[in-house]
Amino acid sequence: MEQSTYKQELAELLMPPKCEGCGSSASEVQAEIQRYRNNMEQLAALKGSLEEWKWHQRAMADFQRKTDEMYEGANMRAH
């Protein structure tokens, strides 16, 4: 009887740790954390691209406005 308890305890110690909440193994939890980090990095890169796109849109709109103002001023002087 004592030998079976010892073997059972040894088997439990050799088993990979499990999450107490969901029962996932430590490697599964680590893989999920890594996926989360990768997603956050991709999201940050997309946000940077979006900010750059917005900056270019504002710059193009500003250029168009200044160009329109310049042509309006030239047309007023010509008439």
PDB file of C-alpha atoms in Angstrom:
ATOM      1  CA  MET A   1       0.000   0.000   0.000  1.00  0.00           C
ATOM      2  CA  GLU A   2       2.745   2.400   0.922  1.00  0.00           C
ATOM      3  CA  GLN A   3       4.602   1.663  -2.342  1.00  0.00           C
ATOM      4  CA  SER A   4       1.554   2.563  -4.469  1.00  0.00           C
ATOM      5  CA  THR A   5       1.158   5.899  -2.638  1.00  0.00           C
ATOM      6  CA  TYR A   6       4.829   6.630  -3.232  1.00  0.00           C
ATOM      7  CA  LYS A   7       4.490   5.836  -6.956  1.00  0.00           C
ATOM      8  CA  GLN A   8       1.359   7.957  -7.232  1.00  0.00           C
ATOM      9  CA  GLU A   9       3.030  10.920  -5.534  1.00  0.00           C
ATOM     10  CA  LEU A  10       6.101  10.508  -7.721  1.00  0.00           C
ATOM     11  CA  ALA A  11       3.945  10.380 -10.861  1.00  0.00           C
ATOM     12  CA  GLU A  12       2.140  13.573  -9.790  1.00  0.00           C
ATOM     13  CA  LEU A  13       5.455  15.338  -9.207  1.00  0.00           C
ATOM     14  CA  LEU A  14       6.733  14.322 -12.633  1.00  0.00           C
ATOM     15  CA  MET A  15       3.611  15.517 -14.436  1.00  0.00           C
ATOM     16  CA  PRO A  16       3.871  18.942 -16.021  1.00  0.00           C
ATOM     17  CA  PRO A  17       2.155  21.652 -13.976  1.00  0.00           C
ATOM     18  CA  LYS A  18      -1.437  22.508 -14.840  1.00  0.00           C
ATOM     19  CA  CYS A  19      -3.345  25.747 -14.554  1.00  0.00           C
ATOM     20  CA  GLU A  20      -5.640  25.497 -11.541  1.00  0.00           C
ATOM     21  CA  GLY A  21      -8.288  27.588 -13.309  1.00  0.00           C
ATOM     22  CA  CYS A  22      -8.590  25.949 -16.708  1.00  0.00           C
ATOM     23  CA  GLY A  23      -6.523  22.775 -16.427  1.00  0.00           C
ATOM     24  CA  SER A  24      -4.171  23.708 -19.276  1.00  0.00           C
ATOM     25  CA  SER A  25      -0.566  22.606 -19.096  1.00  0.00           C
ATOM     26  CA  ALA A  26       2.160  25.140 -18.446  1.00  0.00           C
ATOM     27  CA  SER A  27       3.363  24.860 -22.052  1.00  0.00           C
ATOM     28  CA  GLU A  28      -0.171  25.553 -23.328  1.00  0.00           C
ATOM     29  CA  VAL A  29      -0.402  28.606 -21.090  1.00  0.00           C
ATOM     30  CA  GLN A  30       3.036  29.798 -22.272  1.00  0.00           C
ATOM     31  CA  ALA A  31       1.974  29.304 -25.914  1.00  0.00           C
ATOM     32  CA  GLU A  32      -1.182  31.350 -25.291  1.00  0.00           C
ATOM     33  CA  ILE A  33       0.856  34.118 -23.652  1.00  0.00           C
ATOM     34  CA  GLN A  34       3.224  34.144 -26.642  1.00  0.00           C
ATOM     35  CA  ARG A  35       0.272  34.357 -29.078  1.00  0.00           C
ATOM     36  CA  TYR A  36      -1.080  37.280 -27.049  1.00  0.00           C
ATOM     37  CA  ARG A  37       2.294  39.060 -27.163  1.00  0.00           C
ATOM     38  CA  ASN A  38       2.578  38.476 -30.917  1.00  0.00           C
ATOM     39  CA  ASN A  39      -0.933  39.865 -31.416  1.00  0.00           C
ATOM     40  CA  MET A  40      -0.072  42.932 -29.336  1.00  0.00           C
ATOM     41  CA  GLU A  41       3.071  43.523 -31.424  1.00  0.00           C
ATOM     42  CA  GLN A  42       1.071  43.228 -34.644  1.00  0.00           C
ATOM     43  CA  LEU A  43      -1.544  45.594 -33.259  1.00  0.00           C
ATOM     44  CA  ALA A  44       1.140  48.131 -32.333  1.00  0.00           C
ATOM     45  CA  ALA A  45       2.602  47.901 -35.841  1.00  0.00           C
ATOM     46  CA  LEU A  46      -0.840  48.429 -37.383  1.00  0.00           C
ATOM     47  CA  LYS A  47      -1.476  51.389 -35.102  1.00  0.00           C
ATOM     48  CA  GLY A  48       1.845  52.896 -36.201  1.00  0.00           C
ATOM     49  CA  SER A  49       0.890  52.378 -39.845  1.00  0.00           C
ATOM     50  CA  LEU A  50      -2.508  53.967 -39.218  1.00  0.00           C
ATOM     51  CA  GLU A  51      -0.926  56.992 -37.514  1.00  0.00           C
ATOM     52  CA  GLU A  52       1.488  57.372 -40.428  1.00  0.00           C
ATOM     53  CA  TRP A  53      -1.397  57.118 -42.919  1.00  0.00           C
ATOM     54  CA  LYS A  54      -3.360  59.762 -40.974  1.00  0.00           C
ATOM     55  CA  TRP A  55      -0.320  62.042 -40.990  1.00  0.00           C
ATOM     56  CA  HIS A  56       0.032  61.662 -44.766  1.00  0.00           C
ATOM     57  CA  GLN A  57      -3.696  62.326 -45.253  1.00  0.00           C
ATOM     58  CA  ARG A  58      -3.437  65.527 -43.187  1.00  0.00           C
ATOM     59  CA  ALA A  59      -0.306  66.590 -45.068  1.00  0.00           C
ATOM     60  CA  MET A  60      -1.982  65.977 -48.439  1.00  0.00           C
ATOM     61  CA  ALA A  61      -5.121  67.875 -47.358  1.00  0.00           C
ATOM     62  CA  ASP A  62      -2.979  70.765 -46.102  1.00  0.00           C
ATOM     63  CA  PHE A  63      -1.027  70.828 -49.380  1.00  0.00           C
ATOM     64  CA  GLN A  64      -4.278  70.783 -51.374  1.00  0.00           C
ATOM     65  CA  ARG A  65      -5.704  73.630 -49.269  1.00  0.00           C
ATOM     66  CA  LYS A  66      -2.567  75.751 -49.707  1.00  0.00           C
ATOM     67  CA  THR A  67      -2.508  75.024 -53.426  1.00  0.00           C
ATOM     68  CA  ASP A  68      -6.182  76.004 -53.752  1.00  0.00           C
ATOM     69  CA  GLU A  69      -5.536  79.214 -51.805  1.00  0.00           C
ATOM     70  CA  MET A  70      -2.570  80.024 -54.018  1.00  0.00           C
ATOM     71  CA  TYR A  71      -4.605  79.545 -57.213  1.00  0.00           C
ATOM     72  CA  GLU A  72      -7.527  81.558 -55.805  1.00  0.00           C
ATOM     73  CA  GLY A  73      -5.125  84.400 -54.956  1.00  0.00           C
ATOM     74  CA  ALA A  74      -3.584  84.280 -58.434  1.00  0.00           C
ATOM     75  CA  ASN A  75      -7.011  84.292 -60.092  1.00  0.00           C
ATOM     76  CA  MET A  76      -8.110  87.312 -58.035  1.00  0.00           C
ATOM     77  CA  ARG A  77      -5.011  89.255 -59.072  1.00  0.00           C
ATOM     78  CA  ALA A  78      -5.518  88.340 -62.726  1.00  0.00           C
ATOM     79  CA  HIS A  79      -9.065  89.733 -62.798  1.00  0.00           C
TER      80      HIS A  79
END
